[in-house]
Coordinates of C-alpha atoms in Angstrom, one line a residue:
X1 CA 25.0 8.0 -14.6
X2 CA 22.6 10.6 -13.3
X3 CA 18.2 9.9 -13.5
X4 CA 15.7 12.6 -13.8
X5 CA 14.7 12.4 -10.2
X6 CA 13.3 15.9 -8.9
X7 CA 16.2 17.2 -7.3
X8 CA 15.4 18.1 -3.5
X9 CA 15.7 22.5 -2.5
X10 CA 16.5 22.6 -6.1
X11 CA 20.4 21.7 -5.3
X12 CA 21.7 20.1 -8.8
X13 CA 25.0 17.5 -8.1
X14 CA 26.2 16.9 -11.1
X15 CA 26.4 21.4 -11.0
X16 CA 27.6 21.7 -7.6
X17 CA 30.4 18.8 -8.1
X18 CA 32.1 20.1 -10.9
X19 CA 31.9 23.8 -9.5
X20 CA 33.8 22.7 -6.0
X21 CA 36.5 20.3 -8.1
X22 CA 36.9 23.7 -10.6
X23 CA 37.1 25.6 -7.3
X24 CA 39.5 22.9 -6.1
X25 CA 37.5 23.0 -2.5
X26 CA 35.2 20.7 -0.9
X27 CA 31.7 20.7 -0.8
X28 CA 29.6 22.5 2.2
X29 CA 25.6 22.2 2.6
X30 CA 24.3 25.0 3.2
X31 CA 20.8 23.5 3.5
X32 CA 22.1 20.7 5.8
X33 CA 24.5 22.6 7.7
X34 CA 27.5 21.2 10.3
X35 CA 25.5 22.6 13.3
X36 CA 23.2 21.8 16.1
X37 CA 19.7 22.5 13.6
X38 CA 20.9 19.5 11.9
X39 CA 21.4 17.1 14.7
X40 CA 18.3 17.9 16.8
X41 CA 15.4 20.2 17.8
X42 CA 14.8 19.1 21.4
X43 CA 17.3 16.1 23.1
X44 CA 21.4 16.9 22.1
X45 CA 23.4 13.9 21.6
X46 CA 25.3 12.5 24.5
X47 CA 28.7 14.6 24.5
X48 CA 30.5 16.8 22.7
X49 CA 29.7 16.7 18.8
X50 CA 32.5 17.3 16.1
X51 CA 31.6 16.9 12.8
X52 CA 34.9 15.3 10.9
X53 CA 34.9 14.1 7.2
X54 CA 35.4 10.6 6.7
X55 CA 39.3 11.2 5.5
X56 CA 39.9 12.6 8.9
X57 CA 37.8 9.4 10.7
X58 CA 39.7 7.2 8.9
X59 CA 43.3 6.9 6.6
X60 CA 41.6 4.9 4.0
X61 CA 38.0 5.6 3.1
X62 CA 35.4 3.9 1.1
X63 CA 31.5 4.4 0.2
X64 CA 31.5 0.3 0.0
X65 CA 34.3 -2.2 2.0
X66 CA 34.4 -5.2 -0.2
X67 CA 30.4 -4.7 -1.5
X68 CA 27.3 -3.9 0.3
X69 CA 25.4 -6.4 2.7
X70 CA 23.2 -6.3 5.9
X71 CA 25.9 -7.0 8.0
X72 CA 27.6 -3.9 7.3
X73 CA 25.1 -2.1 9.3
X74 CA 24.9 -0.8 13.3
X75 CA 22.5 1.6 14.5
X76 CA 23.8 4.2 16.7
X77 CA 22.5 6.9 19.6
X78 CA 19.0 8.0 17.3
X79 CA 16.2 5.6 18.6
X80 CA 15.9 4.8 14.3
X81 CA 16.6 0.7 14.1
X82 CA 13.4 1.1 11.8
X83 CA 15.7 3.1 9.3
X84 CA 18.4 0.3 10.0
X85 CA 16.0 -2.3 9.2
X86 CA 15.3 -0.8 6.3
X87 CA 18.8 -0.4 5.2
X88 CA 19.7 -4.1 5.8
X89 CA 16.8 -5.4 3.3
X90 CA 17.9 -2.5 1.1
X91 CA 21.2 -3.8 1.2
X92 CA 19.7 -7.3 -0.2
X93 CA 18.1 -6.1 -3.1
X94 CA 20.7 -4.8 -5.8
X95 CA 18.1 -3.7 -7.8
X96 CA 16.7 -1.2 -5.4
X97 CA 20.3 0.1 -3.4
X98 CA 21.4 1.2 -7.0
X99 CA 18.3 3.4 -7.7
X100 CA 18.8 4.8 -3.9
X101 CA 22.5 5.4 -4.1
X102 CA 22.9 6.1 -8.0
X103 CA 26.6 5.8 -9.6
X104 CA 27.3 4.8 -6.7
X105 CA 31.2 3.6 -8.6
X106 CA 31.4 7.4 -9.5
X107 CA 30.7 8.9 -6.3
X108 CA 33.3 5.8 -4.6
X109 CA 36.6 7.6 -3.5
X110 CA 39.4 6.9 -6.1
X111 CA 43.3 7.0 -5.0
X112 CA 43.9 7.1 -8.4
X113 CA 42.7 10.5 -8.9
X114 CA 42.7 12.5 -5.5
X115 CA 41.5 15.8 -7.4
X116 CA 38.1 14.8 -8.6
X117 CA 37.1 13.9 -4.2
X118 CA 34.9 17.1 -3.6
X119 CA 32.9 16.4 -0.4
X120 CA 29.5 16.2 -2.4
X121 CA 27.4 12.5 -2.4
X122 CA 24.1 12.1 -3.4
X123 CA 21.3 9.7 -2.7
X124 CA 17.8 9.4 -4.1
X125 CA 14.2 8.8 -2.2
X126 CA 10.9 8.5 -3.0
X127 CA 8.8 10.7 -2.0
X128 CA 5.0 10.7 -2.8
X129 CA 5.0 9.2 -5.8
X130 CA 8.3 10.8 -7.1
X131 CA 11.8 10.0 -6.9
X132 CA 13.6 13.2 -5.4
X133 CA 17.8 13.7 -4.5
X134 CA 19.4 14.5 -1.8
X135 CA 22.8 16.4 -2.1
X136 CA 24.5 15.9 0.9
X137 CA 28.4 17.0 2.1
X138 CA 30.1 14.5 3.5
X139 CA 30.8 16.0 7.3
X140 CA 28.9 13.4 9.6
X141 CA 28.7 13.9 13.3
X142 CA 31.3 12.3 15.8
X143 CA 31.7 12.3 19.4
X144 CA 35.0 11.2 20.5
X145 CA 36.3 10.6 16.4
X146 CA 33.3 8.1 16.2
X147 CA 30.4 8.3 14.5
X148 CA 27.7 8.8 16.4
X149 CA 24.4 7.5 14.5
X150 CA 24.6 4.9 12.0
X151 CA 27.7 3.4 10.9
X152 CA 29.1 0.3 8.9
X153 CA 31.0 -2.7 11.3
X154 CA 34.0 -1.6 8.9
X155 CA 35.2 1.8 10.1
X156 CA 36.4 2.7 6.5
X157 CA 32.9 2.3 5.1
X158 CA 30.3 5.2 5.0
X159 CA 27.8 4.0 2.8
X160 CA 25.0 3.9 5.3
X161 CA 26.2 7.4 7.7
X162 CA 26.1 8.8 4.5
X163 CA 22.7 7.4 3.4
X164 CA 21.3 8.3 6.6
X165 CA 22.7 12.0 6.3
X166 CA 21.0 12.4 3.4
X167 CA 17.4 10.8 4.8
X168 CA 18.0 12.9 8.3
X169 CA 18.1 16.2 6.0
X170 CA 15.2 15.0 3.7
X171 CA 13.7 14.6 7.8
X172 CA 14.9 18.1 9.1
X173 CA 17.1 16.7 11.3
X174 CA 18.6 13.8 12.8
X175 CA 16.2 13.8 15.7
X176 CA 13.0 13.5 13.7
X177 CA 14.5 10.0 12.8
X178 CA 13.9 9.0 16.4
X179 CA 11.0 7.1 16.4
X180 CA 9.8 5.3 13.1
X181 CA 7.8 2.9 10.4
X182 CA 10.0 0.5 8.9
X183 CA 8.4 0.1 6.2
X184 CA 7.5 3.8 5.1
X185 CA 11.5 3.8 4.9
X186 CA 11.8 0.6 2.6
X187 CA 8.5 2.2 0.3
X188 CA 10.8 5.4 0.6
X189 CA 13.8 3.6 -0.9
X190 CA 11.7 1.9 -3.5
X191 CA 8.2 2.9 -4.6
X192 CA 6.6 -0.5 -3.1
X193 CA 3.1 -0.7 -1.3
X194 CA 3.2 -1.5 2.4
X195 CA 0.4 -4.1 3.9
X196 CA 0.6 -3.9 7.9
X197 CA -0.6 -7.0 9.4
X198 CA -1.0 -7.6 12.7
X199 CA 0.4 -10.8 14.0
X200 CA -0.8 -10.6 17.1
X201 CA -4.8 -9.3 16.5
X202 CA -5.1 -12.0 13.4
X203 CA -3.9 -14.7 16.2
X204 CA -2.0 -16.6 13.1
X205 CA 0.1 -18.4 15.9
X206 CA -2.9 -20.1 17.3
X207 CA -4.8 -20.8 13.6
X208 CA -2.8 -23.4 11.3
X209 CA -4.2 -22.7 7.8
X210 CA -4.3 -18.9 8.3
X211 CA -0.1 -19.3 9.7
X212 CA -0.2 -21.4 5.9
X213 CA -1.7 -19.0 3.7
X214 CA 0.3 -16.0 5.9
X215 CA 3.4 -18.2 5.1
X216 CA 2.7 -18.8 1.7
X217 CA 2.2 -14.8 1.3
X218 CA 5.3 -13.5 2.7
X219 CA 7.4 -16.0 0.8
X220 CA 5.3 -14.6 -2.5
X221 CA 6.5 -11.3 -1.7
X222 CA 10.4 -12.7 -0.8
X223 CA 10.9 -14.1 -4.1
X224 CA 9.5 -11.1 -5.5
X225 CA 12.2 -9.2 -4.5
X226 CA 10.2 -7.6 -1.9
X227 CA 11.3 -6.5 1.6
X228 CA 9.5 -8.1 4.9
X229 CA 10.2 -6.4 8.6
X230 CA 8.7 -7.7 11.6
X231 CA 8.3 -5.9 15.6
X232 CA 7.3 -6.6 19.2
X233 CA 4.8 -4.7 21.1
X234 CA 6.1 -2.2 23.7
X235 CA 5.1 -0.1 25.9
X236 CA 6.2 3.4 26.8
X237 CA 9.0 1.5 29.3
X238 CA 9.5 -1.3 27.6
X239 CA 11.6 0.0 24.7
X240 CA 14.5 -2.2 23.5
X241 CA 13.8 -4.2 26.2
X242 CA 16.0 -7.8 26.0
X243 CA 13.4 -10.7 26.8
X244 CA 14.4 -13.4 28.4
X245 CA 14.4 -15.1 24.6
X246 CA 17.1 -13.1 23.3
X247 CA 14.0 -10.8 21.5
X248 CA 13.4 -7.3 21.6
X249 CA 10.5 -5.7 22.1
X250 CA 9.7 -2.3 20.3
X251 CA 12.8 -3.2 18.5
X252 CA 12.9 -3.5 14.1
X253 CA 14.0 -6.4 13.1
X254 CA 14.5 -6.9 8.7
X255 CA 13.7 -10.3 7.6
X256 CA 17.1 -11.4 5.5
X257 CA 15.1 -14.5 4.2
X258 CA 11.8 -16.9 3.8
X259 CA 12.4 -20.7 3.2
X260 CA 10.7 -24.0 3.3
X261 CA 13.7 -25.9 4.7
X262 CA 13.9 -29.6 3.5
X263 CA 14.9 -31.6 7.0
X264 CA 16.5 -34.9 6.4
X265 CA 19.9 -36.1 5.3
X266 CA 21.4 -37.3 2.2
X267 CA 18.9 -38.8 -0.8
X268 CA 16.8 -39.9 2.2
X269 CA 15.2 -36.0 2.4
X270 CA 15.2 -35.9 -1.2
X271 CA 12.9 -39.2 -1.3
X272 CA 10.9 -38.4 1.7
X273 CA 10.1 -34.2 0.7
X274 CA 9.4 -33.0 4.5
X275 CA 10.2 -29.2 4.6
X276 CA 9.3 -26.7 7.9
X277 CA 8.9 -22.8 6.8
X278 CA 11.8 -20.9 8.5
X279 CA 12.3 -17.0 8.4
X280 CA 15.6 -15.9 9.2
X281 CA 15.8 -11.6 10.9
X282 CA 18.6 -9.8 11.4
X283 CA 18.7 -7.2 14.5
X284 CA 20.0 -4.3 13.4
X285 CA 22.8 -3.6 16.7
X286 CA 24.1 -6.1 15.4
X287 CA 24.3 -8.7 17.9
X288 CA 21.5 -10.1 20.3
X289 CA 20.2 -12.7 18.4
X290 CA 17.4 -15.3 19.2
X291 CA 17.6 -18.1 21.8
X292 CA 15.3 -20.6 21.2
X293 CA 14.8 -23.3 18.7
X294 CA 16.7 -22.8 15.3
X295 CA 19.0 -20.4 16.9
X296 CA 22.2 -20.5 15.6
X297 CA 23.7 -23.0 17.8
X298 CA 20.5 -25.0 18.9
X299 CA 20.2 -29.2 18.4
X300 CA 17.1 -28.5 15.5
X301 CA 19.9 -27.9 12.9
X302 CA 21.1 -31.5 12.8
X303 CA 17.8 -32.3 11.6
X304 CA 19.8 -30.9 7.8
X305 CA 21.6 -32.2 5.8
X306 CA 25.4 -30.8 5.2
X307 CA 24.3 -29.3 1.7
X308 CA 21.4 -27.7 2.9
X309 CA 23.0 -26.1 6.2
X310 CA 25.7 -25.2 3.5
X311 CA 22.7 -23.1 0.9
X312 CA 21.1 -21.4 3.6
X313 CA 24.7 -19.8 5.6
X314 CA 24.3 -21.2 8.6
X315 CA 26.9 -18.9 11.0
X316 CA 27.0 -19.7 14.8
X317 CA 28.5 -16.4 15.6
X318 CA 26.6 -13.1 17.7
X319 CA 26.2 -10.8 14.3
X320 CA 22.6 -9.9 15.2
X321 CA 21.6 -12.1 11.5
X322 CA 19.4 -15.9 13.2
X323 CA 16.7 -18.0 12.2
X324 CA 13.5 -18.9 13.3
X325 CA 10.4 -21.9 12.6
X326 CA 7.7 -19.4 11.2
X327 CA 5.0 -21.2 13.5
X328 CA 7.7 -18.8 16.7
X329 CA 8.2 -15.9 14.5
X330 CA 4.1 -16.0 14.4
X331 CA 4.1 -16.3 18.2
X332 CA 6.5 -13.8 19.3
X333 CA 6.1 -10.9 17.0
X334 CA 3.4 -9.1 16.6
X335 CA 3.6 -6.7 13.9
X336 CA 5.1 -6.8 10.1
X337 CA 5.2 -4.8 7.4
X338 CA 5.5 -6.4 4.2
X339 CA 6.5 -4.4 1.0
X340 CA 5.6 -5.6 -2.6
X341 CA 6.9 -4.2 -5.3
X342 CA 4.0 -4.0 -7.3
X343 CA 5.0 -5.6 -10.9
X344 CA 3.7 -2.5 -13.9
X345 CA 6.2 -3.6 -16.6
X346 CA 5.6 -5.5 -19.2
X347 CA 9.1 -6.9 -19.5
X348 CA 8.1 -9.1 -16.8
X349 CA 7.6 -12.9 -16.5
X350 CA 5.3 -12.1 -13.2
X351 CA 2.0 -10.9 -13.0
X352 CA 1.9 -7.4 -14.4
X353 CA -0.9 -4.5 -12.3
X354 CA -2.2 -1.9 -14.1
X355 CA -1.9 1.2 -12.0
X356 CA -3.9 4.5 -11.5
X357 CA -2.4 7.6 -9.2
X358 CA -4.6 10.3 -7.8
X359 CA -3.2 13.2 -5.9
X360 CA -5.2 15.2 -3.3
X361 CA -7.0 17.0 -0.5
X362 CA -8.5 17.0 2.4
X363 CA -10.1 20.2 2.3
X364 CA -13.2 22.2 4.0
X365 CA -15.4 24.9 2.0
X366 CA -18.0 27.3 3.2
X367 CA -20.0 25.1 0.7
X368 CA -20.9 21.8 2.3
X369 CA -21.4 20.3 -0.9
X370 CA -18.0 21.3 -1.9
X371 CA -16.2 20.0 1.0
X372 CA -13.4 17.7 0.7
X373 CA -13.0 16.2 4.8
X374 CA -16.0 14.3 6.0
X375 CA -14.2 11.8 8.7
X376 CA -15.8 8.7 8.6
X377 CA -18.5 7.1 8.1
X378 CA -19.4 7.4 11.7
X379 CA -19.7 10.8 10.8
X380 CA -22.9 10.5 8.4
X381 CA -24.0 14.0 7.8
X382 CA -20.4 15.0 6.5
X383 CA -18.7 11.2 5.1
X384 CA -20.4 11.6 1.5
X385 CA -18.7 15.4 1.4
X386 CA -15.5 13.1 1.3
X387 CA -13.7 12.8 -2.0
X388 CA -14.5 9.8 -4.4
X389 CA -12.9 8.1 -6.8
X390 CA -14.6 5.0 -9.3
X391 CA -13.5 2.1 -10.7
X392 CA -14.6 -0.7 -12.6
X393 CA -13.8 -4.9 -12.0
X394 CA -14.2 -6.0 -15.3
X395 CA -13.1 -9.4 -15.0
X396 CA -15.6 -11.5 -13.8
X397 CA -13.5 -11.9 -9.9
X398 CA -10.4 -9.7 -9.5
X399 CA -8.2 -9.2 -7.0
X400 CA -7.5 -5.3 -6.5
X401 CA -4.9 -3.7 -4.7
X402 CA -5.3 -0.5 -3.0
X403 CA -3.0 2.1 -1.3
X404 CA -3.6 4.9 0.8
X405 CA -0.8 7.0 1.3
X406 CA -0.2 10.4 3.0
X407 CA 2.4 13.0 2.9
X408 CA 5.6 12.8 5.2
X409 CA 5.7 15.1 7.7
X410 CA 8.7 14.2 9.6
X411 CA 10.0 17.3 9.0
X412 CA 7.7 19.6 10.7
X413 CA 8.6 17.1 14.3
X414 CA 10.9 20.5 15.1
X415 CA 8.3 22.7 14.5
X416 CA 6.0 20.7 17.4
X417 CA 3.8 19.1 14.4
X418 CA 4.5 16.1 11.9
X419 CA 2.3 14.0 13.9
X420 CA 0.4 11.8 11.1
X421 CA -3.5 11.6 10.9
X422 CA -5.4 9.0 11.5
X423 CA -7.0 7.8 7.7
X424 CA -8.6 4.9 6.4
X425 CA -11.0 3.8 3.4
X426 CA -14.4 2.4 2.5
X427 CA -14.9 0.8 -0.9
X428 CA -18.8 0.3 -1.6
X429 CA -20.2 -1.3 -4.6
X430 CA -22.5 0.7 -6.9
X431 CA -24.9 1.3 -9.9
X432 CA -23.9 -0.2 -13.1
X433 CA -24.2 3.7 -14.3
X434 CA -22.9 5.7 -11.8
X435 CA -21.1 8.6 -13.4
X436 CA -22.1 11.6 -10.2
X437 CA -20.8 11.5 -6.4
X438 CA -22.9 9.6 -3.7
X439 CA -25.4 11.2 -1.6
X440 CA -26.6 9.0 0.3
X441 CA -26.0 5.0 1.2
X442 CA -27.4 1.5 1.2
X443 CA -25.7 -0.7 4.2
X444 CA -25.4 -3.6 1.3
X445 CA -23.3 -1.6 -1.2
X446 CA -20.9 -1.0 1.4
X447 CA -17.9 -4.1 0.5
X448 CA -15.0 -3.3 2.3
X449 CA -13.2 -1.2 5.3
X450 CA -9.8 -0.4 5.6
X451 CA -8.5 -0.2 9.1
X452 CA -7.9 3.3 10.8
X453 CA -4.8 4.1 12.1
X454 CA -2.3 7.0 12.3
X455 CA -0.2 5.7 9.9
X456 CA 2.0 7.0 6.6
X457 CA -0.3 4.4 4.6
X458 CA -2.8 2.1 4.7
X459 CA -3.3 -1.3 2.3
X460 CA -5.9 -3.5 1.6
X461 CA -6.2 -6.8 -0.9
X462 CA -9.3 -7.5 -1.2
X463 CA -11.1 -9.5 -4.2
X464 CA -14.1 -7.9 -6.2
X465 CA -16.7 -9.4 -8.4
X466 CA -17.2 -7.4 -11.7
X467 CA -19.4 -4.5 -11.2
X468 CA -18.6 -0.7 -10.1
X469 CA -17.1 0.3 -7.3
X470 CA -16.1 3.5 -5.6
X471 CA -13.2 4.1 -2.9
X472 CA -14.1 6.9 -0.6
X473 CA -10.6 7.7 1.2
X474 CA -11.5 9.9 4.9
X475 CA -9.3 11.2 7.8
X476 CA -10.5 9.9 11.2
X477 CA -12.8 12.8 12.6
X478 CA -14.3 15.6 10.1
X479 CA -12.5 18.9 8.9
X480 CA -8.8 17.2 9.5
X481 CA -7.1 18.8 6.9
X482 CA -4.1 16.9 4.9
X483 CA -2.4 16.2 1.4
X484 CA -3.4 12.3 0.2
X485 CA -2.4 9.9 -2.3
X486 CA -4.1 7.1 -3.8
X487 CA -3.0 3.7 -5.7
X488 CA -4.9 1.5 -7.3
X489 CA -3.3 -1.9 -8.4
X490 CA -6.2 -4.0 -11.0
X491 CA -5.4 -6.9 -13.2
X492 CA -6.8 -5.2 -16.2
X493 CA -7.6 -1.1 -17.0
X494 CA -10.4 0.1 -14.5
X495 CA -10.7 3.6 -15.1
X496 CA -10.2 4.5 -12.0
X497 CA -10.7 8.4 -12.2
X498 CA -12.3 11.0 -9.1
X499 CA -16.0 11.9 -9.1
X500 CA -15.9 15.7 -9.1
X501 CA -19.9 16.6 -10.3
X502 CA -22.7 16.0 -7.9
X503 CA -25.2 15.5 -10.8
X504 CA -25.7 16.3 -14.9
X505 CA -24.5 19.9 -15.7
X506 CA -27.3 22.2 -16.6
X507 CA -27.0 23.5 -20.0
X508 CA -27.9 26.0 -22.3
X509 CA -30.7 23.5 -24.4
X510 CA -31.4 22.4 -20.7
X511 CA -34.9 24.4 -21.5
X512 CA -35.7 22.7 -24.6
X513 CA -34.6 18.9 -24.2
X514 CA -36.3 19.5 -20.6
X515 CA -33.7 18.7 -17.1
X516 CA -33.8 15.9 -15.3
X517 CA -36.8 16.3 -12.7
X518 CA -35.9 12.8 -10.6
X519 CA -33.2 10.7 -9.8
X520 CA -34.6 6.6 -9.2
X521 CA -31.7 4.2 -7.8
X522 CA -32.8 0.4 -9.1
X523 CA -31.8 -2.3 -7.1
X524 CA -32.2 -6.1 -8.4
X525 CA -31.4 -8.5 -5.3
X526 CA -32.3 -11.6 -7.2
X527 CA -35.1 -14.0 -8.6
X528 CA -37.1 -16.9 -7.7
X529 CA -38.9 -19.5 -9.2
X530 CA -37.3 -19.5 -12.5
X531 CA -37.7 -22.5 -14.9
X532 CA -35.7 -25.0 -16.1
X533 CA -33.9 -23.6 -19.4
X534 CA -31.3 -25.9 -20.7
X535 CA -30.6 -29.9 -20.3
X536 CA -28.0 -29.2 -16.8
X537 CA -31.0 -28.3 -14.8
X538 CA -31.0 -24.7 -14.6
X539 CA -30.5 -21.6 -16.1
X540 CA -27.8 -18.9 -17.3
X541 CA -29.8 -15.7 -16.9
X542 CA -29.4 -12.4 -16.6
X543 CA -31.0 -8.9 -15.5
X544 CA -31.9 -5.7 -18.1
X545 CA -33.0 -2.6 -16.1
X546 CA -34.4 0.0 -18.7
X547 CA -35.1 3.6 -18.2
X548 CA -36.0 6.2 -21.1
X549 CA -33.5 4.7 -23.5
X550 CA -31.2 4.1 -21.2
X551 CA -30.3 0.7 -19.9
X552 CA -28.2 -1.6 -17.1
X553 CA -27.3 -5.2 -17.8
X554 CA -26.3 -7.9 -15.3
X555 CA -23.7 -10.4 -15.2
X556 CA -24.8 -13.5 -16.9
X557 CA -25.0 -16.2 -13.9
X558 CA -24.2 -19.4 -14.8
X559 CA -26.6 -22.8 -14.2
X560 CA -28.6 -21.3 -11.9
X561 CA -32.8 -21.3 -10.3
X562 CA -31.6 -19.0 -7.7
X563 CA -30.0 -16.0 -9.4
X564 CA -28.6 -13.1 -6.6
X565 CA -27.9 -10.7 -9.0
X566 CA -27.0 -7.7 -7.2
X567 CA -27.5 -5.7 -9.8
X568 CA -28.6 -2.2 -9.8
X569 CA -28.7 1.4 -11.5
X570 CA -29.1 5.1 -11.0
X571 CA -30.8 7.3 -13.6
X572 CA -31.6 11.0 -14.1
X573 CA -34.8 11.2 -15.2
X574 CA -36.7 13.2 -17.2
X575 CA -40.2 12.1 -17.4
X576 CA -40.8 10.7 -14.3
X577 CA -44.0 9.6 -14.7
X578 CA -42.8 7.1 -17.2
X579 CA -42.1 3.1 -15.7
X580 CA -39.0 1.8 -15.4
X581 CA -38.6 -1.9 -17.0
X582 CA -36.9 -4.6 -15.6
X583 CA -36.3 -7.7 -18.1
X584 CA -35.0 -11.2 -17.2
X585 CA -33.3 -13.3 -20.3
X586 CA -32.0 -16.4 -20.5
X587 CA -28.0 -16.3 -22.1
X588 CA -28.2 -18.8 -25.1
X589 CA -25.1 -19.7 -27.9
X590 CA -27.4 -18.9 -30.8
X591 CA -30.6 -16.8 -29.4
X592 CA -31.0 -15.6 -26.0
X593 CA -34.6 -16.3 -24.5
X594 CA -36.9 -13.7 -23.1
X595 CA -37.7 -14.9 -19.4
X596 CA -40.3 -12.3 -18.2
X597 CA -40.3 -8.9 -17.2
X598 CA -41.3 -6.6 -14.7
X599 CA -42.5 -2.7 -14.8
X600 CA -42.2 -0.1 -12.1
X601 CA -43.8 3.0 -11.9
X602 CA -43.0 6.4 -11.6
X603 CA -43.7 6.7 -7.8
X604 CA -41.3 8.9 -5.5
X605 CA -42.3 7.0 -2.3
X606 CA -39.8 4.7 -1.1
X607 CA -40.7 1.5 -0.3
X608 CA -40.1 0.5 3.3
X609 CA -37.9 -2.7 2.0
X610 CA -37.6 -4.6 -1.6
X611 CA -40.9 -5.4 -3.3
X612 CA -41.3 -8.9 -4.0
X613 CA -42.3 -8.5 -7.6
X614 CA -43.9 -11.2 -10.3
X615 CA -42.6 -11.1 -13.7
X616 CA -45.1 -11.3 -16.9
X617 CA -44.0 -13.9 -18.7
X618 CA -44.3 -14.6 -22.6
X619 CA -44.0 -11.5 -25.5
X620 CA -41.6 -8.5 -24.0
X621 CA -45.0 -6.2 -24.5
X622 CA -48.1 -8.4 -23.9
X623 CA -49.8 -6.9 -21.3
X624 CA -52.7 -9.1 -20.6
X625 CA -50.3 -11.9 -19.9
X626 CA -50.8 -13.5 -16.6
X627 CA -48.2 -12.9 -13.3
X628 CA -46.3 -15.8 -14.1
X629 CA -44.3 -17.5 -11.1
X630 CA -40.7 -15.5 -11.6
X631 CA -40.5 -13.5 -8.1
X632 CA -38.1 -10.4 -8.2
X633 CA -36.7 -8.8 -5.7
X634 CA -36.3 -5.4 -6.5
X635 CA -35.6 -2.1 -3.9
X636 CA -36.2 1.5 -5.4
X637 CA -35.6 5.2 -4.0
X638 CA -36.5 8.2 -6.3
X639 CA -35.9 11.9 -5.2
X640 CA -36.7 14.9 -6.8
X641 CA -33.9 17.1 -8.3
X642 CA -33.5 20.3 -8.8
X643 CA -32.0 23.0 -11.6

């Protein structure tokens, strides 16, 4: 079976394999030759390198020996523990590794048909939003006859070494894999969304409530097929330094299980139903384990019944895999990546997300309004020149996931480049009827700001109320150029789209029907003094803003006499002297009841702050009504426009 993945370097695996079989030759990859250029650009391996095919390393080579396992892998001389940790996680997920290693049975050595062996393999990676098929030959770098990079514990198993070679080809060379992020590799294996968790800054170890919530979040990620990894921050001189407790600094670990483990023995354990949160990890070295509580031979395991221990698969050997209490994990590890496989399929029992993906670039233009590289919000003169993406939350409250990813540049490291830009984004709540780009911001519009970091991707989860929002993805500094992909996940379709126009277009009939002369923002922040409208002692008010035949309506605030509307509208006005009307209504099952209105003049002057305006009660258009005791807090801002 061969998927529709895009062939890397336009190398078509079926055609290349067929040609080799017909010519009775073994494949030699011209795009990734068996030479030093494929090994390094600065730091050569520690010895004389010979490229050998698996049949020259072992008498009985296989892609897999007794299946695929997280215990198969061991790290080599290149500092890519992050990649090996990701491979260990991958091995636990059959639905993922079968995508990364397509047609794995067809790629296996077949001793009954040696003529079908052609020395060619292919692997697939999720690269910037699409699956890419990477072809490699099976010549692997060795020193003294042994593999020098990633290898399996069985010397006749080669899936990990060949997978690493394909990833090195995608990245330019093996040395380009020196230093990286496990979450990035997991995303490349799956198309997942990676959330970076700063355990140190979050101080989860000291806050039991936060710790419990984090465990539940990670348990959900694990149970739904996601992948988790972790590490301990280190200074440059501390990289891969072994701590007294057995953990290694500056080293990536794969999380292989997240469990609530039942304490006690026999039936008493089930009736008592006392559990402890544990987490299991694997060191990519295949050895060197945690020595503290819940380590392989610690006394804590005496608290667990034999059946429970059997279910957990406890082994007492230095195989690199070990358990820890979740509290100790939060205490000693400083960073983690939780990679969520976001479900967008309708054929699933789990929550289904609606995904929107946009690609774009931070670009510079001689015309400032056409710039799309304005830097973060610290750079106020240029910030709003960045790309702007609008989306709607149509439920009363909805969880929104946003992932911003820049293009991977590891392949440029050999040219002295390839470092990530510092990126992030801001989320603003905007007028309900906005459809053009923003050109000014009020402080109250800012609802979320991501971290800014020189990582390949930045992720944020947020629970937002019903309304219209804008995401502004940026680099930290202005005028830094690059490509990005932004993914937005909501429960229902958010209508996420890029805003490209700055204002209404001038059309051929504009001179006849008129063109907007002023732009007015209206912000209604709340109401005071509403009277009881129902038998519960409250009301169900909502606001409507009217301007030149157009209107914006707020959500209904249920059972309150002190509503906080936070409702806004933006109006391009052809007749600025015409007033704007704000009305307050009470929602009823039979017929809504008018509660009052305020009429705003067409003044161009900006107020210093919110206006506390009283509403007229009674008939909707009775200009002679006396002011009532309902007060609205309103901000208006008007500016002239030009054709």
